[in-house]
């Protein structure tokens, strides 16, 4: 079986791949990312909280707006109980739970507000790639979402660093 492409077909294929690559870069450029500098033994964070005494990671892996509200309530309750400057709270969303961090999420405004209080929202890149296969492009996230290589890996990293793990 012989396969040939004309110069025009080759240019079209090149253009399609170029646009697809540019779309990936654009989608990722809008959000902070740990894709190129993720080090398991040295977690990094968006918010500087040098005096945090309590470290908590909350998992979101379900496509359930009621569960999302519960997670965000838990995050807020932690800050209210121990003080904003005393807690580092990271919410990690992956699988169906990544929908919570989509730009058009019903929780988008609340995520922005909680981010302003120092809560970090991490989005699983593996899930984003899976969604891109169905959508034809990477999903657009709320601007506060931080892209991590894998949600489960991020949770493992944070637990390894001493974070308390909570799955509401």
Coordinates of N, CA and C in Angstrom, one line a residue:
X1 N 0.8 -1.2 0.0 CA 0.0 0.0 0.0 C 0.9 1.2 0.0
X2 N 0.6 2.1 -0.9 CA 1.5 3.3 -1.1 C 0.6 4.5 -0.7
X3 N 1.2 5.4 0.1 CA 0.4 6.6 0.5 C 1.2 7.8 0.0
X4 N 0.6 8.7 -0.7 CA 1.3 9.9 -1.1 C 0.4 11.1 -0.8
X5 N 1.1 12.2 -0.5 CA 0.4 13.5 -0.3 C 0.9 14.5 -1.2
X6 N 0.1 15.3 -1.8 CA 0.5 16.4 -2.6 C 1.1 17.5 -1.8
X7 N 1.8 18.4 -2.4 CA 2.4 19.6 -1.7 C 1.3 20.3 -1.0
X8 N 0.1 20.5 -1.6 CA -1.0 21.2 -1.0 C -1.5 20.5 0.2
X9 N -1.6 19.2 0.1 CA -2.1 18.3 1.2 C -1.1 18.4 2.4
X10 N 0.2 18.4 2.0 CA 1.2 18.4 3.1 C 1.2 19.8 3.8
X11 N 1.0 20.9 3.0 CA 0.9 22.2 3.6 C -0.4 22.2 4.6
X12 N -1.5 21.7 4.1 CA -2.7 21.7 4.9 C -2.5 20.9 6.2
X13 N -1.8 19.7 6.1 CA -1.6 18.9 7.3 C -0.7 19.7 8.3
X14 N 0.4 20.3 7.7 CA 1.3 21.1 8.6 C 0.5 22.3 9.2
X15 N -0.3 22.9 8.5 CA -1.1 24.0 9.1 C -2.1 23.5 10.2
X16 N -2.7 22.4 9.9 CA -3.6 21.8 11.0 C -2.8 21.5 12.2
X17 N -1.7 20.9 12.1 CA -0.9 20.6 13.3 C -0.4 21.8 14.0
X18 N 0.0 22.8 13.2 CA 0.5 24.1 13.8 C -0.6 24.8 14.6
X19 N -1.8 24.8 14.0 CA -2.9 25.4 14.7 C -3.3 24.7 15.9
X20 N -3.3 23.3 15.8 CA -3.6 22.5 17.0 C -2.6 22.8 18.1
X21 N -1.3 22.8 17.8 CA -0.2 23.1 18.7 C -0.4 24.5 19.3
X22 N -0.7 25.5 18.5 CA -0.9 26.8 19.0 C -2.1 26.9 19.9
X23 N -3.1 26.1 19.6 CA -4.3 26.1 20.5 C -3.9 25.5 21.9
X24 N -3.1 24.5 21.9 CA -2.7 23.9 23.2 C -1.9 24.9 24.0
X25 N -1.0 25.6 23.3 CA -0.1 26.6 24.0 C -1.0 27.7 24.5
X26 N -1.9 28.2 23.7 CA -2.8 29.3 24.2 C -3.6 28.9 25.4
X27 N -4.2 27.7 25.3 CA -5.0 27.2 26.5 C -4.2 27.1 27.7
X28 N -3.0 26.6 27.6 CA -2.1 26.5 28.8 C -1.5 27.8 29.2
X29 N -1.3 28.7 28.3 CA -0.6 30.0 28.6 C -1.5 30.8 29.5
X30 N -2.8 30.6 29.5 CA -3.7 31.4 30.3 C -3.7 31.1 31.7
X31 N -3.2 29.9 32.1 CA -3.2 29.4 33.5 C -1.8 29.2 33.9
X32 N -1.5 29.4 35.2 CA -0.2 29.0 35.7 C 0.0 27.5 35.5
X33 N 1.2 27.1 35.3 CA 1.4 25.6 35.1 C 2.6 25.1 35.8
X34 N 2.5 23.9 36.2 CA 3.6 23.1 36.8 C 4.1 22.0 35.9
X35 N 3.7 22.0 34.6 CA 4.0 21.0 33.7 C 5.5 20.8 33.5
X36 N 6.2 21.9 33.4 CA 7.7 21.8 33.1 C 8.6 21.8 34.3
X37 N 8.1 22.1 35.5 CA 9.0 22.1 36.6 C 8.4 21.4 37.8
X38 N 7.6 20.4 37.6 CA 7.1 19.6 38.7 C 8.1 18.7 39.3
X39 N 8.4 18.9 40.6 CA 9.4 18.0 41.3 C 8.7 17.4 42.5
X40 N 8.5 16.1 42.5 CA 7.8 15.4 43.5 C 8.2 15.7 44.9
X41 N 9.5 15.8 45.1 CA 10.0 16.0 46.5 C 10.1 17.5 46.9
X42 N 9.7 18.4 46.0 CA 9.8 19.8 46.3 C 8.5 20.5 45.8
X43 N 7.4 20.4 46.5 CA 6.1 21.0 46.0 C 6.2 22.5 46.0
X44 N 5.6 23.1 45.0 CA 5.6 24.6 44.8 C 4.1 25.0 44.9
X45 N 3.9 26.3 45.1 CA 2.6 26.8 45.3 C 2.5 28.2 44.6
X46 N 1.3 28.6 44.3 CA 1.0 29.9 43.7 C 1.0 31.0 44.8
X47 N 0.4 30.7 46.0 CA 0.3 31.7 47.0 C 1.5 31.5 48.0
X48 N 2.0 32.6 48.4 CA 3.1 32.6 49.4 C 2.4 32.7 50.8
X49 N 2.6 31.6 51.5 CA 2.0 31.6 52.9 C 3.1 31.1 53.9
X50 N 4.1 32.0 54.1 CA 5.2 31.5 54.9 C 4.9 31.1 56.4
X51 N 3.8 31.5 56.9 CA 3.5 31.2 58.3 C 2.4 30.2 58.5
X52 N 2.0 29.5 57.4 CA 1.0 28.5 57.4 C 1.4 27.3 58.4
X53 N 0.6 27.0 59.3 CA 0.8 25.9 60.3 C 0.1 24.6 59.9
X54 N -1.0 24.8 59.1 CA -1.8 23.7 58.7 C -1.9 23.6 57.2
X55 N -1.6 22.4 56.7 CA -1.6 22.1 55.3 C -2.6 21.0 55.0
X56 N -3.5 21.4 54.0 CA -4.7 20.5 53.7 C -4.8 20.4 52.2
X57 N -5.1 19.2 51.7 CA -5.4 19.0 50.3 C -6.8 18.4 50.2
X58 N -7.6 19.0 49.4 CA -9.0 18.6 49.2 C -9.2 18.0 47.8
X59 N -9.7 16.8 47.7 CA -9.9 16.2 46.4 C -11.3 16.5 45.8
X60 N -11.3 16.7 44.5 CA -12.6 16.9 43.8 C -12.5 16.0 42.6
X61 N -13.2 14.9 42.6 CA -13.2 13.9 41.5 C -14.5 13.5 40.9
X62 N -15.6 14.3 41.3 CA -16.9 14.0 40.9 C -17.5 15.2 40.2
X63 N -18.3 14.9 39.2 CA -19.1 15.9 38.5 C -20.4 16.1 39.2
X64 N -20.3 16.8 40.3 CA -21.5 17.0 41.2 C -21.4 18.4 41.8
X65 N -22.2 19.3 41.3 CA -22.2 20.7 41.9 C -22.4 20.8 43.4
X66 N -23.2 19.9 43.9 CA -23.4 19.9 45.4 C -22.1 19.5 46.1
X67 N -21.4 18.5 45.5 CA -20.1 18.1 46.1 C -19.1 19.3 46.0
X68 N -19.2 20.0 44.9 CA -18.2 21.1 44.7 C -18.5 22.1 45.8
X69 N -19.8 22.4 46.0 CA -20.1 23.4 47.0 C -19.6 23.0 48.4
X70 N -19.7 21.7 48.7 CA -19.3 21.1 49.9 C -17.7 21.3 50.1
X71 N -17.0 21.0 49.0 CA -15.5 21.2 49.0 C -15.2 22.6 49.3
X72 N -15.8 23.5 48.6 CA -15.5 25.0 48.8 C -15.9 25.4 50.2
X73 N -17.0 24.9 50.7 CA -17.4 25.2 52.1 C -16.4 24.7 53.1
X74 N -15.9 23.5 52.8 CA -14.8 22.9 53.7 C -13.6 23.8 53.7
X75 N -13.2 24.2 52.5 CA -12.0 25.1 52.3 C -12.2 26.4 53.1
X76 N -13.3 27.0 52.9 CA -13.6 28.3 53.6 C -13.7 28.1 55.1
X77 N -14.3 27.0 55.6 CA -14.4 26.7 57.0 C -13.0 26.5 57.6
X78 N -12.1 25.9 56.9 CA -10.7 25.7 57.4 C -10.1 27.1 57.6
X79 N -10.2 28.0 56.7 CA -9.6 29.3 56.8 C -10.3 30.1 58.0
X80 N -11.6 30.0 58.1 CA -12.3 30.6 59.2 C -11.9 30.1 60.5
X81 N -11.6 28.8 60.6 CA -11.3 28.2 61.9 C -9.9 28.5 62.4
X82 N -8.9 28.5 61.5 CA -7.5 28.6 62.0 C -6.9 29.9 61.5
X83 N -7.6 30.7 60.7 CA -7.0 32.0 60.2 C -6.4 31.8 58.8
X84 N -6.7 32.7 58.0 CA -6.2 32.7 56.6 C -4.7 32.5 56.5
X85 N -4.0 33.2 57.3 CA -2.5 33.2 57.3 C -1.9 31.9 57.8
X86 N -2.8 31.1 58.5 CA -2.3 29.9 59.2 C -2.5 28.6 58.4
X87 N -3.2 28.7 57.3 CA -3.6 27.5 56.5 C -3.2 27.6 55.1
X88 N -2.6 26.5 54.6 CA -2.4 26.3 53.1 C -3.4 25.3 52.7
X89 N -4.4 25.7 51.9 CA -5.4 24.8 51.4 C -5.3 24.7 49.9
X90 N -5.1 23.4 49.4 CA -5.0 23.2 48.0 C -6.2 22.2 47.6
X91 N -7.0 22.7 46.6 CA -8.1 21.9 46.0 C -7.6 21.3 44.7
X92 N -7.6 20.0 44.6 CA -7.1 19.3 43.4 C -8.3 18.6 42.7
X93 N -8.5 19.0 41.5 CA -9.6 18.5 40.7 C -9.1 17.7 39.5
X94 N -9.7 16.5 39.4 CA -9.3 15.6 38.3 C -10.5 14.7 37.9
X95 N -10.4 14.0 36.8 CA -11.5 13.2 36.3 C -12.7 14.1 36.1
X96 N -13.9 13.5 36.4 CA -15.1 14.3 36.2 C -15.2 15.6 37.1
X97 N -14.4 15.6 38.2 CA -14.4 16.8 39.1 C -13.7 18.0 38.4
X98 N -13.0 17.8 37.3 CA -12.3 18.9 36.7 C -13.4 19.9 36.2
X99 N -14.6 19.5 35.9 CA -15.6 20.4 35.4 C -15.8 21.6 36.4
X100 N -15.5 21.4 37.7 CA -15.7 22.4 38.7 C -14.8 23.6 38.3
X101 N -13.6 23.3 37.6 CA -12.7 24.4 37.3 C -12.8 25.0 35.9
X102 N -13.9 24.5 35.2 CA -14.1 25.1 33.8 C -14.5 26.5 33.9
X103 N -14.2 27.3 32.9 CA -14.5 28.7 32.9 C -16.0 29.0 33.2
X104 N -16.8 28.2 32.6 CA -18.3 28.4 32.8 C -18.9 27.7 34.0
X105 N -18.1 27.2 34.9 CA -18.6 26.5 36.1 C -19.5 27.4 36.9
X106 N -20.5 26.8 37.5 CA -21.3 27.6 38.4 C -20.6 28.1 39.7
X107 N -19.4 27.5 39.9 CA -18.6 27.9 41.1 C -17.5 28.9 40.7
X108 N -17.4 29.4 39.5 CA -16.3 30.2 39.0 C -16.1 31.4 39.9
X109 N -17.2 32.1 40.2 CA -17.0 33.4 41.0 C -16.5 33.0 42.4
X110 N -17.0 32.0 43.0 CA -16.6 31.6 44.3 C -15.1 31.1 44.3
X111 N -14.7 30.4 43.3 CA -13.3 30.0 43.1 C -12.4 31.2 43.1
X112 N -12.8 32.3 42.4 CA -12.0 33.5 42.3 C -11.9 34.1 43.7
X113 N -13.0 34.2 44.4 CA -13.0 34.8 45.7 C -12.1 34.0 46.7
X114 N -12.2 32.6 46.7 CA -11.4 31.8 47.6 C -9.9 31.9 47.2
X115 N -9.7 32.0 45.9 CA -8.3 32.1 45.4 C -7.7 33.4 46.0
X116 N -8.5 34.5 46.1 CA -8.0 35.7 46.7 C -7.7 35.6 48.2
X117 N -8.3 34.6 48.8 CA -8.1 34.3 50.2 C -6.9 33.4 50.4
X118 N -6.3 32.9 49.3 CA -5.1 32.1 49.4 C -5.3 30.6 49.1
X119 N -6.5 30.2 48.7 CA -6.7 28.8 48.4 C -6.2 28.6 47.0
X120 N -5.5 27.5 46.8 CA -5.0 27.1 45.4 C -5.9 26.1 44.8
X121 N -6.2 26.2 43.5 CA -7.0 25.3 42.8 C -6.1 24.6 41.7
X122 N -5.9 23.3 41.8 CA -5.1 22.6 40.8 C -5.9 21.8 39.9
X123 N -5.6 21.8 38.6 CA -6.3 21.1 37.5 C -5.4 20.1 36.9
X124 N -5.9 18.9 36.8 CA -5.2 17.7 36.3 C -5.0 17.8 34.7
X125 N -3.8 17.9 34.3 CA -3.5 18.0 32.9 C -3.9 16.7 32.1
X126 N -3.7 15.5 32.8 CA -4.1 14.3 32.1 C -5.6 14.3 31.8
X127 N -6.4 14.8 32.7 CA -7.9 14.9 32.5 C -8.1 15.9 31.4
X128 N -7.4 17.0 31.4 CA -7.6 18.0 30.3 C -7.3 17.4 28.9
X129 N -6.2 16.6 28.8 CA -5.9 16.0 27.6 C -7.0 15.0 27.1
X130 N -7.6 14.3 28.1 CA -8.7 13.4 27.8 C -9.9 14.2 27.3
X131 N -10.2 15.3 27.9 CA -11.3 16.1 27.5 C -11.0 16.7 26.1
X132 N -9.8 17.1 25.8 CA -9.4 17.6 24.5 C -9.7 16.7 23.4
X133 N -9.6 15.4 23.6 CA -9.8 14.4 22.6 C -11.3 14.5 22.2
X134 N -12.2 14.7 23.1 CA -13.6 14.8 22.8 C -14.0 16.2 22.3
X135 N -13.4 17.2 22.9 CA -13.7 18.6 22.5 C -13.1 19.1 21.2
X136 N -11.9 18.6 20.9 CA -11.1 19.0 19.8 C -10.1 20.1 20.3
X137 N -10.1 20.5 21.5 CA -9.2 21.5 22.1 C -9.2 21.3 23.6
X138 N -8.2 21.9 24.2 CA -8.1 21.8 25.7 C -9.3 22.6 26.3
X139 N -9.8 22.1 27.4 CA -10.9 22.9 28.0 C -10.3 24.2 28.6
X140 N -11.2 25.2 28.6 CA -10.8 26.5 29.1 C -11.2 26.5 30.6
X141 N -10.2 26.8 31.4 CA -10.3 26.8 32.8 C -10.5 28.2 33.4
X142 N -11.0 28.3 34.6 CA -11.0 29.6 35.3 C -9.6 30.0 35.4
X143 N -9.3 31.3 35.4 CA -7.9 31.8 35.4 C -7.2 31.4 36.6
X144 N -7.8 31.1 37.7 CA -7.2 30.8 39.0 C -6.6 29.4 39.0
X145 N -7.0 28.5 38.1 CA -6.6 27.1 38.1 C -5.1 27.0 37.7
X146 N -4.4 26.2 38.5 CA -3.0 25.9 38.2 C -3.0 24.5 37.6
X147 N -2.3 24.4 36.4 CA -2.3 23.1 35.7 C -1.1 22.3 36.3
X148 N -1.5 21.1 36.8 CA -0.5 20.1 37.3 C -0.5 18.9 36.4
X149 N 0.6 18.2 36.4 CA 0.7 17.0 35.4 C -0.4 16.0 35.6
X150 N -0.7 15.7 36.9 CA -1.7 14.7 37.2 C -2.3 15.0 38.5
X151 N -3.6 14.9 38.7 CA -4.2 15.2 39.9 C -3.8 14.3 41.1
X152 N -3.9 13.0 40.8 CA -3.5 12.0 41.8 C -2.0 12.2 42.2
X153 N -1.2 12.4 41.2 CA 0.2 12.6 41.5 C 0.4 13.9 42.4
X154 N -0.3 14.9 42.2 CA -0.3 16.1 43.0 C -0.7 15.8 44.4
X155 N -1.8 15.1 44.6 CA -2.3 14.7 45.9 C -1.2 13.8 46.6
X156 N -0.6 12.9 45.9 CA 0.5 12.1 46.5 C 1.6 12.9 46.9
X157 N 2.0 13.9 46.1 CA 3.1 14.8 46.4 C 2.8 15.6 47.7
X158 N 1.6 16.1 47.8 CA 1.3 16.9 49.0 C 1.2 16.1 50.2
X159 N 0.6 14.9 50.1 CA 0.6 14.0 51.3 C 2.0 13.6 51.7
X160 N 2.9 13.3 50.7 CA 4.3 13.0 51.0 C 4.9 14.2 51.8
X161 N 4.5 15.4 51.5 CA 5.1 16.6 52.1 C 4.4 17.0 53.4
X162 N 3.4 16.1 53.9 CA 2.8 16.3 55.2 C 1.4 16.9 55.2
X163 N 0.8 17.1 54.0 CA -0.5 17.6 54.0 C -1.5 16.6 54.5
X164 N -2.6 17.1 55.1 CA -3.7 16.3 55.5 C -4.6 16.1 54.3
X165 N -5.1 15.0 54.0 CA -5.9 14.6 52.8 C -7.4 14.5 53.2
X166 N -8.2 15.2 52.5 CA -9.6 15.2 52.7 C -10.4 15.0 51.4
X167 N -11.3 14.1 51.4 CA -12.1 13.9 50.2 C -13.6 14.0 50.7
X168 N -14.1 15.2 50.6 CA -15.5 15.4 51.1 C -16.5 14.6 50.3

